[in-house]
Amino acid sequence: MTATGTPPEIWALAADGETILLRRPRPDDEGLILAMHHGMSAENLHLRFFGISDISVRETAKRVGTPDRPGCGALLALTHDEKTVIGVAEYNAEDMPDEAELALAVADAWHGRGVGTLLIEHLIAMARADGIRTLLADTLPWNRPMLRVIEDMGLPGRNRLVSGVVNCAIDLDTDDVSTERYLTAMAVREAHADVAALVPLFTPRSIAVAGAGHRADSVGRALLRNLKAAHYTGSVVALHPTETEVDGVPAYATPSLLPVVPDLVVVAVPASAVPDLVEECGRAGVRALLVVTSGLTPEQRLRVRTSCRRHGMRMVGPNCLGIAQTDPATALNATFGWVVPAPGSAGVAVQSGGVGIALMEQLNRLGIGVSTFASLGDKYDVSGNDMLQWWQADARTTMAILHLESFGNPRKFSRIARTVGRTKPVLTVDAGRSAAGRRAAGSHTAAAVTPTVARGALFRQAGVTATHTLGDLVAVAALLHAQPLPDGAAVAVIGNAGGAGVLAADACVDAGLVVPRFGADLEGELRALLPAGAACANPVDTTATVDGETLRRCVDRVLAAGHVDAVVLALAPTALGDPLGDLLTGPAVRERPVVVVAPERAAAVELLPAVGGAVPVYCDARTAAVALAHAHERAMWLTRPRGTVPPLVDVDRAGVRSLVAEFLARESEGGWLPPKACARILAAYGITVTPWRQAFDAEEAVAMGRELAPLGAERAVVLKACGPEIVHKSDVGGVRLRLVGDDAVRAAFADLAHRIGALMESVVVQPMAHSGVELIAGVTQDEVLGPLVVFGLGGVATDVLGDHGARLTPLTDLDAHALLAGSRGAPLLYGHRGARPTDTAGIENILHRLSRLADDVPQLVEADLNPLIARPDGVTVVDARIRLAPRTGHDPYLRRLR
Ligand code: ADP
Ligand code: MG
């Protein structure tokens, strides 16, 4: 890692999916840089240098090749074999220390392939870390590509035409609104490039299978059989050291001998042979790999990864079941499982093959089928995020199902999921894996999240439908596939046996739905329709004697009355007939969802065909209710106003970056920041902590106390024991409040020193704050979804109070408001029993600033303001801590391959 935090080598995708390398120049790159410029057309050179002079070219090559000049930075783009420089971007500080001149040149053959944009995105990250606030670029007015690159960046700026040259100024020190726009523009480019790069994997024109040996029961042979059985539309060959034919397929000894270079090579050879084979594939020009082999050593793993990058190959696996693409134009089943994915509309990505088989089997059975399947295994390269991007662009996919045990880049996942979820449901199982991790964390904020914040709420905020079990996931998928979304939570339960209806109504209420009483009108209508003895409130008991036709009319009446958003039919077969069978002779889909609970059926969920579609039938009322509740949540998410991330003034991002770099240079493992650094970081983001001083002996404490709480004011001060080992000061009896007068301070110091002993290195002296409502506000990280802002009732009893809400960053105005309004302390905040309301705007402002800090500083793993004391006249933070970790040195949103 270099001083400014950019890793030395970044693999990334050009717009057409080609892998390229970005890195800082080295002194021996001068020749390569010259060669690129010498290969540029006269026109291209003119646009870059406003003239064609070999002197400027040589100067550039020399300048760029000289690393680490202060206020300057440069980045090269190279082909993935690293032999050719294809782009050079640099910034050079001007007269003003926070302004720099931007220059960009891209080799002719690489124009229009997004290399310039990628270089500038990464250069902007470098320049920002370097304290640059504005990049200036002088461009000829007819240099449309350059002007477009700058415009597409999505950052605010100004263009001025001065003596025939456009002076562009790009503002890097942006507010949140522009940051959002910039990140969105970057994410769109990423999705395009990603999809282009996955084409050879998921729609290959030709495949070679390596590892299909003599044994008919080998994984390779099973794979080959599945490929052939699915009638793959491209050509298939085998790689075999000695044979010329394997299972009826022509075989060749090495990739270089293949008559046609395959798009995809399936690797099922023993682990020890994988690295060499992967390298040979790369040399031969193969574009994608599926590695099913497991048990690679770390050394083999590194070689495989390196070969993939250096030859620009994308890879699924290793240690996986395979991939499938059911589009008849491709008809690819490169899995070795026994389940054949049926063509359909669910995109499925799993980490473990077993879960994949189970899901495919269920989706086949339900008639939903699979569009693209990927078992990602150890995910050296292609990840769940890549799959989401693929499905978003894939017209055949109408829902995305992800079952992953780990996520590589949570911040990206929650952004991508939020985008994909707008058009297609994203389903996953929330195994609550990170609970233990959070328990182990040190701060109140982190510990608070586990017991009291349902993770479901976080997934919901990200637009992800997260169920507790795989079974529930399948149940929801069936409903979303076959029925419309319910607009609200009101459900009518209609049963032909009283007991089943009551059970179904209870299950709906347990799942968070409501079963409202119908109005008198509707009850009257139903009474006219149903036999005597029927119960016509909600739940409706039709009695066992009704036929399917009457049931159907009953459903239609209930829906037409408009009191409910969904209907649950609890049906039991009777001696008189089969009401479910009758029902299915009618329409499957109405304007609102209808589901059936039929306890006598064997399958947990079925999609039974009716006219124009299918009706979901569940054997257990709980499953049906849970599915409806999830569908309702999705409908609410889609229609809920998204709110805006308010712009913040007084944010010194560059200042914080250097403070963070300074701390991590000293503490390579990271840790809790000392009080001073913590206060400085918060101050840089506009959060002020109550004045405080550090004192090392009693007399110093007395002097500080006098300074902070001068005579005349309410003189009370506070002493707090301080030392790197002391995380929660009250827990060790390390906080002494309301100390009035020098003697009291002296005595308190002696008492703390005596009781706490060597753990105490100093004391913090603060004025005593006026009393108010004690709150907690903080930041913690979710392994799957990224940073969260946490809020609730605080103080030393915060864990006991257990009142904590959390929202994903970036926090919108509506999120902040919901955190306050949803808190159990809300009555205290908004005014209670004649008490004046507290400064809620001030509290929300602090939450927004924490959100921004968490997003700007990926090294921040926890922040904990506890308590902040809220009063009508303002908010005071009396205790704050921040923990940093080195693990994410680079900007998590930058486009890069792993
Ligand atoms: P810790 O959280 O490490 O135990 P705090 O600094 O939060 O230590 O202090 C514990 C409690 O003492 C707070 O919850 C608050 O009630 C009270 N307190 C701390 N500092 C002040 C202060 N400056 N003014 C008023 N009350 C304070
Ligand atoms: Mg505290």
XYZ file of N, CA and C and ligand atoms in Angstrom, residues 444 720 728-730 795-796 864-867 878-881, ligand 2:
46
model
N -20.687 -0.194 22.729
C -22.123 -0.328 22.967
C -22.871 -0.411 21.644
N -12.844 11.624 34.328
C -13.007 10.273 33.778
C -11.641 9.620 33.624
N -15.063 0.913 28.556
C -16.248 1.478 29.216
C -15.843 1.967 30.593
N -15.757 3.276 30.726
C -15.192 3.869 31.932
C -16.061 3.588 33.160
N -17.392 3.660 32.973
C -18.269 3.443 34.135
C -18.123 2.032 34.685
N -26.647 6.307 27.322
C -26.159 6.394 28.688
C -25.623 5.054 29.129
N -25.264 4.946 30.422
C -24.643 3.709 30.869
C -25.615 2.541 30.823
N -19.037 5.484 18.296
C -19.955 5.309 19.406
C -20.044 6.647 20.141
N -21.127 7.379 19.942
C -21.349 8.601 20.709
C -22.354 8.226 21.785
N -21.873 8.084 23.019
C -22.767 7.638 24.087
C -22.297 8.164 25.431
N -23.003 9.068 26.041
C -24.261 9.587 25.528
C -24.085 10.883 24.750
N -20.981 14.015 25.192
C -20.024 14.030 26.305
C -19.052 12.853 26.251
N -19.323 11.870 25.413
C -18.411 10.715 25.360
C -18.442 10.155 23.939
N -17.269 9.982 23.363
C -17.222 9.476 21.989
C -16.016 8.588 21.814
N -16.179 7.547 21.015
C -14.993 6.787 20.635
C -15.150 6.254 19.219
Mg -20.253 6.523 27.322
